[in-house]
CSV table of C-alpha atoms in Angstrom, one decimal:
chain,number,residue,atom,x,y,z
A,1,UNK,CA,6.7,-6.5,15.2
A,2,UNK,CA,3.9,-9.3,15.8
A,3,UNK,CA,0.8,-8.4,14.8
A,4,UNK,CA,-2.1,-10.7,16.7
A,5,UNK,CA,-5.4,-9.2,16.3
A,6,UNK,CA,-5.9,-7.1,12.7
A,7,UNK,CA,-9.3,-5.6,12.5
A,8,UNK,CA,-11.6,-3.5,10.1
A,9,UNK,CA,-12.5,-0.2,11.6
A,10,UNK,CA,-14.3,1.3,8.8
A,11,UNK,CA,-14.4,3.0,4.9
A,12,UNK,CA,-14.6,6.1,3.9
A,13,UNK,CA,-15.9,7.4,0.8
A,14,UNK,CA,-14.7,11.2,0.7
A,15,UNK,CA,-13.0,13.6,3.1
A,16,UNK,CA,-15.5,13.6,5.7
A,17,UNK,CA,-15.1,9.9,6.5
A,18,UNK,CA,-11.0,9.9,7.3
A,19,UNK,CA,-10.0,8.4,10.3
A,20,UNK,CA,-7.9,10.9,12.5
A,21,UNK,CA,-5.5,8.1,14.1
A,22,UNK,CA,-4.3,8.7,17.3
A,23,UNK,CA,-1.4,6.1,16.4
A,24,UNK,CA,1.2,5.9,13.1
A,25,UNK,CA,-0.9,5.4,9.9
A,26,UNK,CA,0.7,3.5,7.2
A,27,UNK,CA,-1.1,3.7,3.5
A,28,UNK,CA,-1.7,0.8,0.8
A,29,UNK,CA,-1.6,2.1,-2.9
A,30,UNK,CA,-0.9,0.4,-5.9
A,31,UNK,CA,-2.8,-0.2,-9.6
A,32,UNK,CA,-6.1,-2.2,-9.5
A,33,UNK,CA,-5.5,-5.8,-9.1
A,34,UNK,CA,-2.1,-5.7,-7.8
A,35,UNK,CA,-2.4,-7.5,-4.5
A,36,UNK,CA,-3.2,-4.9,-2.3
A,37,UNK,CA,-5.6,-7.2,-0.5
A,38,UNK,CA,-3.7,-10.1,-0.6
A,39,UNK,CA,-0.5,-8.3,0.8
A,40,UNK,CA,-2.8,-6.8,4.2
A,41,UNK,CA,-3.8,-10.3,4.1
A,42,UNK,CA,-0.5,-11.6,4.8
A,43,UNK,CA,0.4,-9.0,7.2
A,44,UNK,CA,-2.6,-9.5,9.3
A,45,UNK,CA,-2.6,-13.5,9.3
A,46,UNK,CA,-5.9,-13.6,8.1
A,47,UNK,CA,-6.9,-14.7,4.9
A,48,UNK,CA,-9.9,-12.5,4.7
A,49,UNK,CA,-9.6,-9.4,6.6
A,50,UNK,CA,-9.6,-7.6,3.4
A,51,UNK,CA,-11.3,-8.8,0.7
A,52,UNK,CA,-9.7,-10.1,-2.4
A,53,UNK,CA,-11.7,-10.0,-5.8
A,54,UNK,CA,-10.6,-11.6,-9.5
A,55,UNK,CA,-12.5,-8.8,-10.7
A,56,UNK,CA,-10.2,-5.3,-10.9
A,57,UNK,CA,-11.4,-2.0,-9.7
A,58,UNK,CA,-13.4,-3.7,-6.5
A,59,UNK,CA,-12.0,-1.1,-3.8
A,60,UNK,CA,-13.6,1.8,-4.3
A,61,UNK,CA,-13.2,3.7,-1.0
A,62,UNK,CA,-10.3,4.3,1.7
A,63,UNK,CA,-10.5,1.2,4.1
A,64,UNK,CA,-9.2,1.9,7.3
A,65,UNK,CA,-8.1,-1.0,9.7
A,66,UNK,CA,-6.7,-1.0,13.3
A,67,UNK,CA,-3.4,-3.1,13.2
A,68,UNK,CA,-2.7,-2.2,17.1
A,69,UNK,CA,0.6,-0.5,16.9
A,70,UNK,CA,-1.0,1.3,13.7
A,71,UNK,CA,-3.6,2.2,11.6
A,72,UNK,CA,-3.6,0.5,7.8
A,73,UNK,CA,-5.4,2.6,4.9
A,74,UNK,CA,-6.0,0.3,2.0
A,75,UNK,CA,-6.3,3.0,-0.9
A,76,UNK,CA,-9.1,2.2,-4.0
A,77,UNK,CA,-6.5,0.9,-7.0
A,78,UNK,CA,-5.7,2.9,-9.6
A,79,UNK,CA,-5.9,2.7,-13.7
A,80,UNK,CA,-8.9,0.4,-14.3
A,81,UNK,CA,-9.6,0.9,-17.6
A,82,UNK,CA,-13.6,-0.4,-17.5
A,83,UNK,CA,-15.2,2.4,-15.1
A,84,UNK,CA,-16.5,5.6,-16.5
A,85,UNK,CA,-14.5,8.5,-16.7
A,86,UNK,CA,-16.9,10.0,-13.8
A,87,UNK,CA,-16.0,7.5,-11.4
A,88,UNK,CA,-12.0,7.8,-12.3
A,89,UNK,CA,-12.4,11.2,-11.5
A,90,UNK,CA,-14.5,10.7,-7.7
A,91,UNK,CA,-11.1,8.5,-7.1
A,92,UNK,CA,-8.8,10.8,-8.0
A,93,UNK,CA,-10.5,13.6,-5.6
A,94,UNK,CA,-10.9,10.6,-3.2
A,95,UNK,CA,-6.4,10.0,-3.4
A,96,UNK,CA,-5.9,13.6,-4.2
A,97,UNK,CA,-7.7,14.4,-0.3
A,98,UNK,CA,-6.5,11.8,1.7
A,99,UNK,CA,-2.9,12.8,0.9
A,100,UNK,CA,-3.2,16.3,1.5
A,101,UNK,CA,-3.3,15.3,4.9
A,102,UNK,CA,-0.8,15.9,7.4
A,103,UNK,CA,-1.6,12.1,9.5
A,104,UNK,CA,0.2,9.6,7.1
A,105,UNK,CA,3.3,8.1,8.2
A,106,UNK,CA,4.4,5.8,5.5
A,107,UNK,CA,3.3,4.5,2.2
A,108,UNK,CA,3.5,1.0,1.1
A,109,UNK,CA,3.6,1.5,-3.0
A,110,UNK,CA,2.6,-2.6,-5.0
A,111,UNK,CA,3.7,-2.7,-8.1
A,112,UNK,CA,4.0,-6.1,-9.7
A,113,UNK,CA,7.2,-7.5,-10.1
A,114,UNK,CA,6.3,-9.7,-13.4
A,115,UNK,CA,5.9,-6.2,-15.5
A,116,UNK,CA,7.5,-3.2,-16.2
A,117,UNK,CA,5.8,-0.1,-13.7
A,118,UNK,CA,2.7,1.4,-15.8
A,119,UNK,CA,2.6,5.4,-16.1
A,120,UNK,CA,0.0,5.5,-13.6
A,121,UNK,CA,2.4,3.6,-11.3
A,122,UNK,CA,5.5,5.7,-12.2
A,123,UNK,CA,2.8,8.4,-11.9
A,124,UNK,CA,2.4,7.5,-8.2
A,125,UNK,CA,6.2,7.9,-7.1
A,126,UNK,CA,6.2,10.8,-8.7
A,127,UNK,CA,3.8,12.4,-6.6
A,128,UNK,CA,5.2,10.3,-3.2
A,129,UNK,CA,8.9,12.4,-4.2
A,130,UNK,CA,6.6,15.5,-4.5
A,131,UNK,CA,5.1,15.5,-1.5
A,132,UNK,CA,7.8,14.0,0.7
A,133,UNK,CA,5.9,11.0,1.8
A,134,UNK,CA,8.4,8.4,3.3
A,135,UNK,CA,7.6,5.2,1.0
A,136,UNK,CA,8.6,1.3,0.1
A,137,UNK,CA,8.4,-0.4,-2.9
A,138,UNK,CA,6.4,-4.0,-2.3
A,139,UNK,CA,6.8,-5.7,-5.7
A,140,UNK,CA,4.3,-8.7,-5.4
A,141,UNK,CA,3.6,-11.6,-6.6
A,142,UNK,CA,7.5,-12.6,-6.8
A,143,UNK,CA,6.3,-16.5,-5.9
A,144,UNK,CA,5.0,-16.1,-10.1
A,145,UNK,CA,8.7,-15.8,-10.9
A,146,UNK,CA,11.7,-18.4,-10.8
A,147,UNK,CA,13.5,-17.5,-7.7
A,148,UNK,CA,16.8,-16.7,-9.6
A,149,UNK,CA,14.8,-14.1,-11.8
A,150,UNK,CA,13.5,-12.1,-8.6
A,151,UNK,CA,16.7,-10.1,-7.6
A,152,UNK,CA,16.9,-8.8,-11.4
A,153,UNK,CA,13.3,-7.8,-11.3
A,154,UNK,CA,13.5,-6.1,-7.9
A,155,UNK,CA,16.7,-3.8,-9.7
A,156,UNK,CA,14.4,-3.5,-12.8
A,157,UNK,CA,11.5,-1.9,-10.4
A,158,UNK,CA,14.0,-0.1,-8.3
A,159,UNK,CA,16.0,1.8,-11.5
A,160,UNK,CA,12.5,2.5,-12.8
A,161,UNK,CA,11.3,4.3,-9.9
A,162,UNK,CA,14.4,5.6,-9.3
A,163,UNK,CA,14.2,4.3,-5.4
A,164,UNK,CA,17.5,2.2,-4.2
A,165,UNK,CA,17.2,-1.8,-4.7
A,166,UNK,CA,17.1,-1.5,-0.6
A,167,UNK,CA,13.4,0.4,-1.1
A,168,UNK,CA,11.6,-2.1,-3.2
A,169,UNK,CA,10.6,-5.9,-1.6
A,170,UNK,CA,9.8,-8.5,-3.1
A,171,UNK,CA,6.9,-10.2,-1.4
A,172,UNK,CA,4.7,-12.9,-2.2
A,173,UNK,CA,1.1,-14.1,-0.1
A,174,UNK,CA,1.8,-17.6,-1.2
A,175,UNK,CA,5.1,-18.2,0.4
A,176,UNK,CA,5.2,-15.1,3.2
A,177,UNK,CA,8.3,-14.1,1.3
A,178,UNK,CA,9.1,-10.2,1.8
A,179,UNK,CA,7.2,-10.5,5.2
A,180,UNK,CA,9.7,-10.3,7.7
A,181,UNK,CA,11.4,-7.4,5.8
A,182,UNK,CA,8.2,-5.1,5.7
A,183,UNK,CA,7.3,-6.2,9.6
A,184,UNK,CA,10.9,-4.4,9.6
A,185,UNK,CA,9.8,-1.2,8.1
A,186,UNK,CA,6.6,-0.8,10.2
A,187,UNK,CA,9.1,-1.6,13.5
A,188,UNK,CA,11.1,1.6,12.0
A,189,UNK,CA,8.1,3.9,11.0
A,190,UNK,CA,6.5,3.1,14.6
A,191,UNK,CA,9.5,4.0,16.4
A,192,UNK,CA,10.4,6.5,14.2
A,193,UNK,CA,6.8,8.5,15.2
A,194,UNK,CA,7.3,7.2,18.5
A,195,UNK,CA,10.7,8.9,19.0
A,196,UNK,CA,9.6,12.4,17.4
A,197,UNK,CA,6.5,12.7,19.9
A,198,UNK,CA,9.0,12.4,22.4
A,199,UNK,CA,11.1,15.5,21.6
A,200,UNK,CA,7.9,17.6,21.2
């Protein structure tokens, strides 16, 4: 897959606002300041197509963009500690809604490769197993690691989430490693939906 010509569509802040895609959608989650920017980023070529912040707990709706063969929901991060228990609550609704629906294709799950998965992250497979949502482990920032330390990580974040060592990869914005493998999983997921439309 080559992707040319990434663009924002638009965010939604509840229900009403989802995007109905008329094409594979493939969803971002992961903790707050995890690299969920940073990783659409890389995908897209574009350093600022979606908007990366020092500060944790900046995405705060679903951001929808239109990656031409499909349709890229960056999901608000989860487990920031400094926002009231109100708002944690608006984005658990918020993630609670948007995977109740029936349009989602794939799930990209961050976690960072330097630490051990949090609860809220081991909290987040759990519910992908639950529901049956087809998912890949993107353990980022592997480039903050010594190369010979990454493949032991990557089975550390695999035997955690209790995915194969083939689910999780390692990816880092700084040196585009990891980016040929997940261009590989959106090539399966689009002809994956592709193939099922045509046996309807």
């Amino acid at each position: 897959m080559i992707i040319r010509d990434a663009k924002f569509i638009t965010s939604a802040a509840d229900r009403k606002g989802f995007v109905r895609p008329d094409k594979p959608m493939v969803a971002v989650c992961g903790k707050s300041n995890v690299g969920k920017s940073s990783f659409i980023n890389m995908l897209a070529n574009r350093n600022k197509l979606a908007r990366t912040s020092a500060e944790p707990g900046r995405t705060r709706l679903v951001n929808y963009f239109d990656f031409g063969e499909f349709i890229l929901a960056d999901l608000p991060g989860y487990g920031f500690a400094r926002v009231s228990k109100a708002e944690k609550e608006k984005w658990a609704q918020l993630l609670d809604d948007f995977f109740a629906q029936d349009t989602i294709s794939h799930v990209f799950a961050l976690a960072d490769i330097r630490h051990d998965p949090t609860a809220d992250d081991l909290l987040m497979i759990q519910f992908l197993y639950t529901v049956r949502l087809p998912f890949t482990v993107i353990a980022t920032k592997a480039d903050k690691l010594a190369k010979t330390r990454v493949k032991d990580a990557v089975r550390r974040v695999a035997a955690a989430f209790r995915t194969g060592e083939g689910n999780v990869i390692a990816v880092s914005n700084e040196t585009k490693r990891g980016k040929d493998e997940v261009l590989g999983v959106l090539d399966s997921v689009v002809a994956g939906v592709q193939s099922a439309e045509e046996e309807i």
